[in-house]
Coordinates of C-alpha atoms and ligand atoms in Angstrom, one line a residue:
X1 CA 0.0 0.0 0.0
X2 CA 1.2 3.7 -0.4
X3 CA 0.7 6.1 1.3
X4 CA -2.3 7.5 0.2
X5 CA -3.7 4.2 1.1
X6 CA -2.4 4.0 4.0
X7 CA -4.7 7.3 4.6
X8 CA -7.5 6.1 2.9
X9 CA -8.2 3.2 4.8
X10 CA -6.8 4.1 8.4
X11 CA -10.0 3.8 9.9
X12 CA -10.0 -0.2 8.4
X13 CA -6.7 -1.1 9.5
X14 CA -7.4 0.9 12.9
X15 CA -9.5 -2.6 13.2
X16 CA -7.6 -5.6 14.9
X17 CA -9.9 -7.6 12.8
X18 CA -8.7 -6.0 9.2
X19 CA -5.1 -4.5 10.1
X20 CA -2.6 -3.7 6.6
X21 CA -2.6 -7.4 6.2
X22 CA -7.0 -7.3 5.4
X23 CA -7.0 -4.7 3.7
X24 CA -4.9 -5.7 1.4
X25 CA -6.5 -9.1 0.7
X26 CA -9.4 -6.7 -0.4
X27 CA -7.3 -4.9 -2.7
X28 CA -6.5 -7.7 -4.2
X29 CA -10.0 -9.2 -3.8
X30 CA -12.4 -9.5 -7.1
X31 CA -16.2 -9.3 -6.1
X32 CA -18.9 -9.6 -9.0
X33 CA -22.0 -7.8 -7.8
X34 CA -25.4 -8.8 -10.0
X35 CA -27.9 -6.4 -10.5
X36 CA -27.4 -2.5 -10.2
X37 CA -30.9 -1.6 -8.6
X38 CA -31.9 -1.0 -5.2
X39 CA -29.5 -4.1 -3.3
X40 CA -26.6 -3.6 -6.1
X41 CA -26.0 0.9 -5.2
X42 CA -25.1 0.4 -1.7
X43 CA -23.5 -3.0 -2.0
X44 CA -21.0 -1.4 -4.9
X45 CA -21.1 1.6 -2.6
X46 CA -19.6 -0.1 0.5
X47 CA -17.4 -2.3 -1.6
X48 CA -15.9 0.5 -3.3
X49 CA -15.5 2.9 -0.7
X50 CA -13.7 0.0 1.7
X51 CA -11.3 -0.3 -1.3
X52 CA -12.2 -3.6 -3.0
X53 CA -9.5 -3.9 -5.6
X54 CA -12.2 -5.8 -8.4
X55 CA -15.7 -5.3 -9.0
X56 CA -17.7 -5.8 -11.7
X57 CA -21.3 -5.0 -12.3
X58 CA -24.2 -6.8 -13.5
X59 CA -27.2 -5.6 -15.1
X60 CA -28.7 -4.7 -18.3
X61 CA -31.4 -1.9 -17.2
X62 CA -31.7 1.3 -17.7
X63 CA -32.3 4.2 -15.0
X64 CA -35.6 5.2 -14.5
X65 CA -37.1 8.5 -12.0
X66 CA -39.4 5.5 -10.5
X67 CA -35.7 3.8 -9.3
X68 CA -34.4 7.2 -7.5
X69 CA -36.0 7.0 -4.7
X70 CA -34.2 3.8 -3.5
X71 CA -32.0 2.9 -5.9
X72 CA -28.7 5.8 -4.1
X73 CA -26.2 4.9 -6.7
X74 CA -27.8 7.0 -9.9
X75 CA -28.6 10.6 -10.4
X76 CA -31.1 13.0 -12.1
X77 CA -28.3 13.4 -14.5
X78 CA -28.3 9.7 -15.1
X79 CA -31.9 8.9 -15.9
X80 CA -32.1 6.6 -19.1
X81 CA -28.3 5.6 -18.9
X82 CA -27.7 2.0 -18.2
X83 CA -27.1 1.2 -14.5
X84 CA -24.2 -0.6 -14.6
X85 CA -22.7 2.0 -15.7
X86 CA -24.0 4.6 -13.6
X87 CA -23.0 2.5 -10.6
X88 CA -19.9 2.3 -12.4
X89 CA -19.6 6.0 -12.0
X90 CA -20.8 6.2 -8.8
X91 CA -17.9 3.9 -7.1
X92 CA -14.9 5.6 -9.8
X93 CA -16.2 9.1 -8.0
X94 CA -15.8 7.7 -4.4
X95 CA -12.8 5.4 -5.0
X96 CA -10.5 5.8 -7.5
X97 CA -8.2 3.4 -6.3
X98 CA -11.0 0.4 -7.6
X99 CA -11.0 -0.9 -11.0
X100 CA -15.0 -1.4 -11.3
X101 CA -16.1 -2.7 -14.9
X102 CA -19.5 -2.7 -16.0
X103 CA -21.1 -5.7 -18.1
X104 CA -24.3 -4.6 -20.0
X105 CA -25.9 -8.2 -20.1
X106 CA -28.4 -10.2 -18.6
X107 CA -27.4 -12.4 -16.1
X108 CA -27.9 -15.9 -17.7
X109 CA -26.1 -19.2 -17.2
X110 CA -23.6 -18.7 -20.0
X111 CA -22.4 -15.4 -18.2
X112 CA -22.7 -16.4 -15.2
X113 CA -20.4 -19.7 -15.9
X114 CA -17.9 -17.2 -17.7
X115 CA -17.9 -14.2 -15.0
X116 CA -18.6 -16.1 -11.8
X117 CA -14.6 -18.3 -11.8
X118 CA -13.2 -15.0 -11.9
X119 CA -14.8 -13.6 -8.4
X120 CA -13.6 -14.7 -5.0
X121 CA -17.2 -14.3 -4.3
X122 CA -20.6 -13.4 -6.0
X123 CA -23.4 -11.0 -4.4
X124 CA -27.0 -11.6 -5.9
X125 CA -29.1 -8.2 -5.6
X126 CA -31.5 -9.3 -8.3
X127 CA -35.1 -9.3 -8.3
X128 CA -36.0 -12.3 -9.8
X129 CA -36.3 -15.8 -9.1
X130 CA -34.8 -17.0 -12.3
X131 CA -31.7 -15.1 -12.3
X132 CA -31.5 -16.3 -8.5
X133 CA -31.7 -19.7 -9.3
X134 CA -29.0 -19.3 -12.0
X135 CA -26.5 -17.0 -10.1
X136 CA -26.6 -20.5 -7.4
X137 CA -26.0 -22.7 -10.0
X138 CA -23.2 -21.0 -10.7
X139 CA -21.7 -20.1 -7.6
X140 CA -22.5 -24.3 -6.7
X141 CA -20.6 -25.6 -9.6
X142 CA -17.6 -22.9 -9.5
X143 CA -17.5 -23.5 -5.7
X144 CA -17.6 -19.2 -5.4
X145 CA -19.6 -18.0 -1.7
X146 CA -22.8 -15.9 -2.7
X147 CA -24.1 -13.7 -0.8
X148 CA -27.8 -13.2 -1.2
X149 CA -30.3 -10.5 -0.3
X150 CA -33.9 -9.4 -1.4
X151 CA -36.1 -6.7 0.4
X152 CA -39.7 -6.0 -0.9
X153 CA -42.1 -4.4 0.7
X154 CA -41.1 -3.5 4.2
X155 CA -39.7 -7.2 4.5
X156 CA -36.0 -8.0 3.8
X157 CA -34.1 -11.2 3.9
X158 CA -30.0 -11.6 4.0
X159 CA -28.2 -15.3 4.1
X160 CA -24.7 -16.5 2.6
X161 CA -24.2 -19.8 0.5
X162 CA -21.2 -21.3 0.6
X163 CA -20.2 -23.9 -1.4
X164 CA -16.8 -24.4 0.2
X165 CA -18.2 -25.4 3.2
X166 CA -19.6 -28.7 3.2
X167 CA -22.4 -28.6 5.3
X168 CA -23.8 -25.2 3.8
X169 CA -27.0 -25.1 1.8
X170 CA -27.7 -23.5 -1.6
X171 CA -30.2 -21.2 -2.5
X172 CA -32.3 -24.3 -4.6
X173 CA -32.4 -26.7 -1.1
X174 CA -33.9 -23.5 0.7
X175 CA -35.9 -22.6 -2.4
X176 CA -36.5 -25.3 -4.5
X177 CA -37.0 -23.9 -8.6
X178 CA -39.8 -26.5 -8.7
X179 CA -42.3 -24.7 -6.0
X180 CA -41.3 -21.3 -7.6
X181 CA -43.6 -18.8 -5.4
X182 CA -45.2 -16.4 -8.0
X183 CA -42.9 -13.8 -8.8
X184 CA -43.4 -10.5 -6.9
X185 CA -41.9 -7.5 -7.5
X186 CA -41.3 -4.1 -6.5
X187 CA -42.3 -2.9 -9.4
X188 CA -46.3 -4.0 -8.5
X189 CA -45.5 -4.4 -4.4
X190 CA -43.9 -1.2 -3.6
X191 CA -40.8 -1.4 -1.2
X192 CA -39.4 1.3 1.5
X193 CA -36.9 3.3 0.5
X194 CA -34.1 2.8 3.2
X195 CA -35.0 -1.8 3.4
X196 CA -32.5 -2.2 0.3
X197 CA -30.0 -0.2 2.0
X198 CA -30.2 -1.9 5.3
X199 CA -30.0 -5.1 3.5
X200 CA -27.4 -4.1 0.5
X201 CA -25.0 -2.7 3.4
X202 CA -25.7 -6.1 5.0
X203 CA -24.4 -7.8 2.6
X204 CA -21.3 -5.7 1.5
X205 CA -20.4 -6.4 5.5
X206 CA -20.7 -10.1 5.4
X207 CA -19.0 -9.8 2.0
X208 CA -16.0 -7.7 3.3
X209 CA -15.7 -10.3 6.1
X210 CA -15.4 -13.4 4.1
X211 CA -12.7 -11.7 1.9
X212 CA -11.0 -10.7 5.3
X213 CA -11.9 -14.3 6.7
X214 CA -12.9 -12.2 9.7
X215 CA -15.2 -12.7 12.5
X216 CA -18.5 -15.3 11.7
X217 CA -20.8 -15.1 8.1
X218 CA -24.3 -15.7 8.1
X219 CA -23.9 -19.4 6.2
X220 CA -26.5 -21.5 7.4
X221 CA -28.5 -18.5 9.0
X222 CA -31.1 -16.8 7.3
X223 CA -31.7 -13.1 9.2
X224 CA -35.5 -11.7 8.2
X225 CA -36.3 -7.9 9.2
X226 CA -39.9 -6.6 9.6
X227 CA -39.4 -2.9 8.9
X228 CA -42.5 -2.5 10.4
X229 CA -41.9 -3.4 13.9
X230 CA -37.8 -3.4 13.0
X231 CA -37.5 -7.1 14.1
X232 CA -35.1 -9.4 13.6
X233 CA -36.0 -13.2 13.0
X234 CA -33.0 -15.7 12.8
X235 CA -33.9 -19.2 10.7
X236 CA -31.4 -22.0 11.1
X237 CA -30.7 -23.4 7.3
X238 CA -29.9 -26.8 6.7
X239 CA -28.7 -28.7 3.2
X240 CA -31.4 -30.7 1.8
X241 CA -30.1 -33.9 0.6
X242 CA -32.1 -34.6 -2.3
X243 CA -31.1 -31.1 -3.6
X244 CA -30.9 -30.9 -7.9
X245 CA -28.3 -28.9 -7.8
X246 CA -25.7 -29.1 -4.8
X247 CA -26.6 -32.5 -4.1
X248 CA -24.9 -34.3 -7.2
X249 CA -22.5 -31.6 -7.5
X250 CA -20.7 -32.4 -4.5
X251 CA -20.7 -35.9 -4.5
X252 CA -18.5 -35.6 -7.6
X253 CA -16.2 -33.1 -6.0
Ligands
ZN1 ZN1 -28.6 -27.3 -2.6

C-alpha cells in the first residue's frame, strides 16, 4: 500500500480484525456484484469505498425517475443511462483506487459460468427468481460464496451460500425452482426506501468479512427484518439432501 492508502483506509486497519494485512487481501479481492438496482447501489457503494480492488457489475437496465427513490447509486443526470454503468460512476467518483467494470448483459447461465470463476465471491441483488436460481448454479458448480439478499415491501431477507463449506446449503435446497412462489416484485409491491440499503450494506459487510476471513458469516443463517416493527428473525438453514443442484455436484467433488 502507499501512502495515500495507507490514509484512505486508516480507519479499516485501525480494526484488529482487518489490520494492513485485510485490507490488502481486499485490494487484491475480485467481487462480481449482480444487478445495479436497489441491493446492487449500496452494495458497490460499501465495496468500493472500503477499497475492494475488483468489481464488476451486473445488469442490463436502464435508470428510470421511479428507481431514485431507492436505488442511491444514480442521479437526475443519469436517468435513461444503463445502470451498470452509472454505478460504475458512482464507485470511480468515491474510489479511485478500484477498477469497477460494468457488463451490459443479462445475467444468464452462460455469463454467469464465464464471469462467476473469476470472483472470489458473487453477491445476488436481483429481483428475480430465475436469475437467482441461476446465479446459485453457478456459484455451486464454481464453488464461489454468494451472498444473497432481497427486500420488498417492508420485509428483507440476507443469508450467505457457501459452497466451500460442506455442510452449507444453496439457495435451490432453501428454495426449491420446482415450487417457484409467484414472482413479486417491486415494481407492482412497492418497497421502503431505506430496506435495500439496510439489507445491500448487510451484505457488503458479510462480503467484506469473508474476503478478510474475519469474524462469523451468516452461512446457514437466514436473518428476516420486519421494517414494520424493525425485528429481527433468525432461521437455522440446513442442506437438503435430495437437492438438484448441490446434491450431485458435491458428491463428484
Ligand atoms: Zn442445494
Amino acid at each position: 500500500m502507499n501512502d495515500e492508502q495507507l490514509l484512505r483506509y486508516s480507519r479499516h486497519i485501525l480494526l484488529d480484525e482487518i489490520g494492513i494485512e485485510g485490507q490488502q487481501k481486499l485490494l487484491a479481492s475480485h467481487v462480481l456484484v449482480i444487478g445495479a438496482g436497489g441491493l446492487g447501489s449500496p452494495v458497490a457503494l460499501y465495496l468500493g469505498s472500503a477499497g475492494v480492488g475488483r468489481i464488476t457489475v451486473v445488469d442490463d437496465d436502464r435508470v428510470d425517475v421511479t428507481n431514485l427513490q431507492r436505488q442511491i447509486a444514480h442521479t437526475v443526470s443519469r436517468i435513461g443511462e444503463l445502470k451498470a454503468v452509472s454505478v460504475v460512476q458512482a464507485v470511480a467518483a468515491l474510489n479511485p483506487d478500484v477498477e469497477v467494470v460494468a457488463v451490459v448483459q443479462r445475467a444468464d447461465d452462460v455469463l454467469l459460468n464465464h464471469l462467476v470463476p473469476q470472483a472470489d465471491l458473487v453477491l445476488d441483488c436481483t429481483d428475480n427468481f430465475a436469475t437467482r436460481h441461476a446465479i446459485n448454479r453457478a456459484c455451486v458448480g464454481h464453488r464461489k460464496p454468494l451472498v444473497s439478499g432481497a427486500a420488498i415491501r417492508f420485509d428483507g431477507q440476507i443469508t450467505v451460500y457457501n459452497p466451500q463449506i460442506s455442510e452449507s446449503p444453496c439457495y435451490e435446497c432453501i428454495f426449491p425452482e420446482s415450487d417457484l412462489p409467484e414472482e413479486i416484485s417491486c415494481a407492482t409491491m412497492g418497497v421502503f426506501a431505506p430496506l435495500v440499503g439496510i439489507v445491500g450494506a448487510m451484505q457488503a459487510a458479510e462480503a467484506l468479512k469473508l474476503l478478510c476471513g474475519i469474524g462469523r458469516v451468516l452461512t446457514g443463517r437466514l436473518l428476516l427484518l420486519d421494517g414494520r416493527s424493525m425485528e429481527w428473525h433468525q432461521m437455522m438453514l440446513v442442506r437438503s439432501e435430495g437437492c438438484a443442484v448441490c446434491g450431485t455436484a458435491r458428491v463428484t467433488s
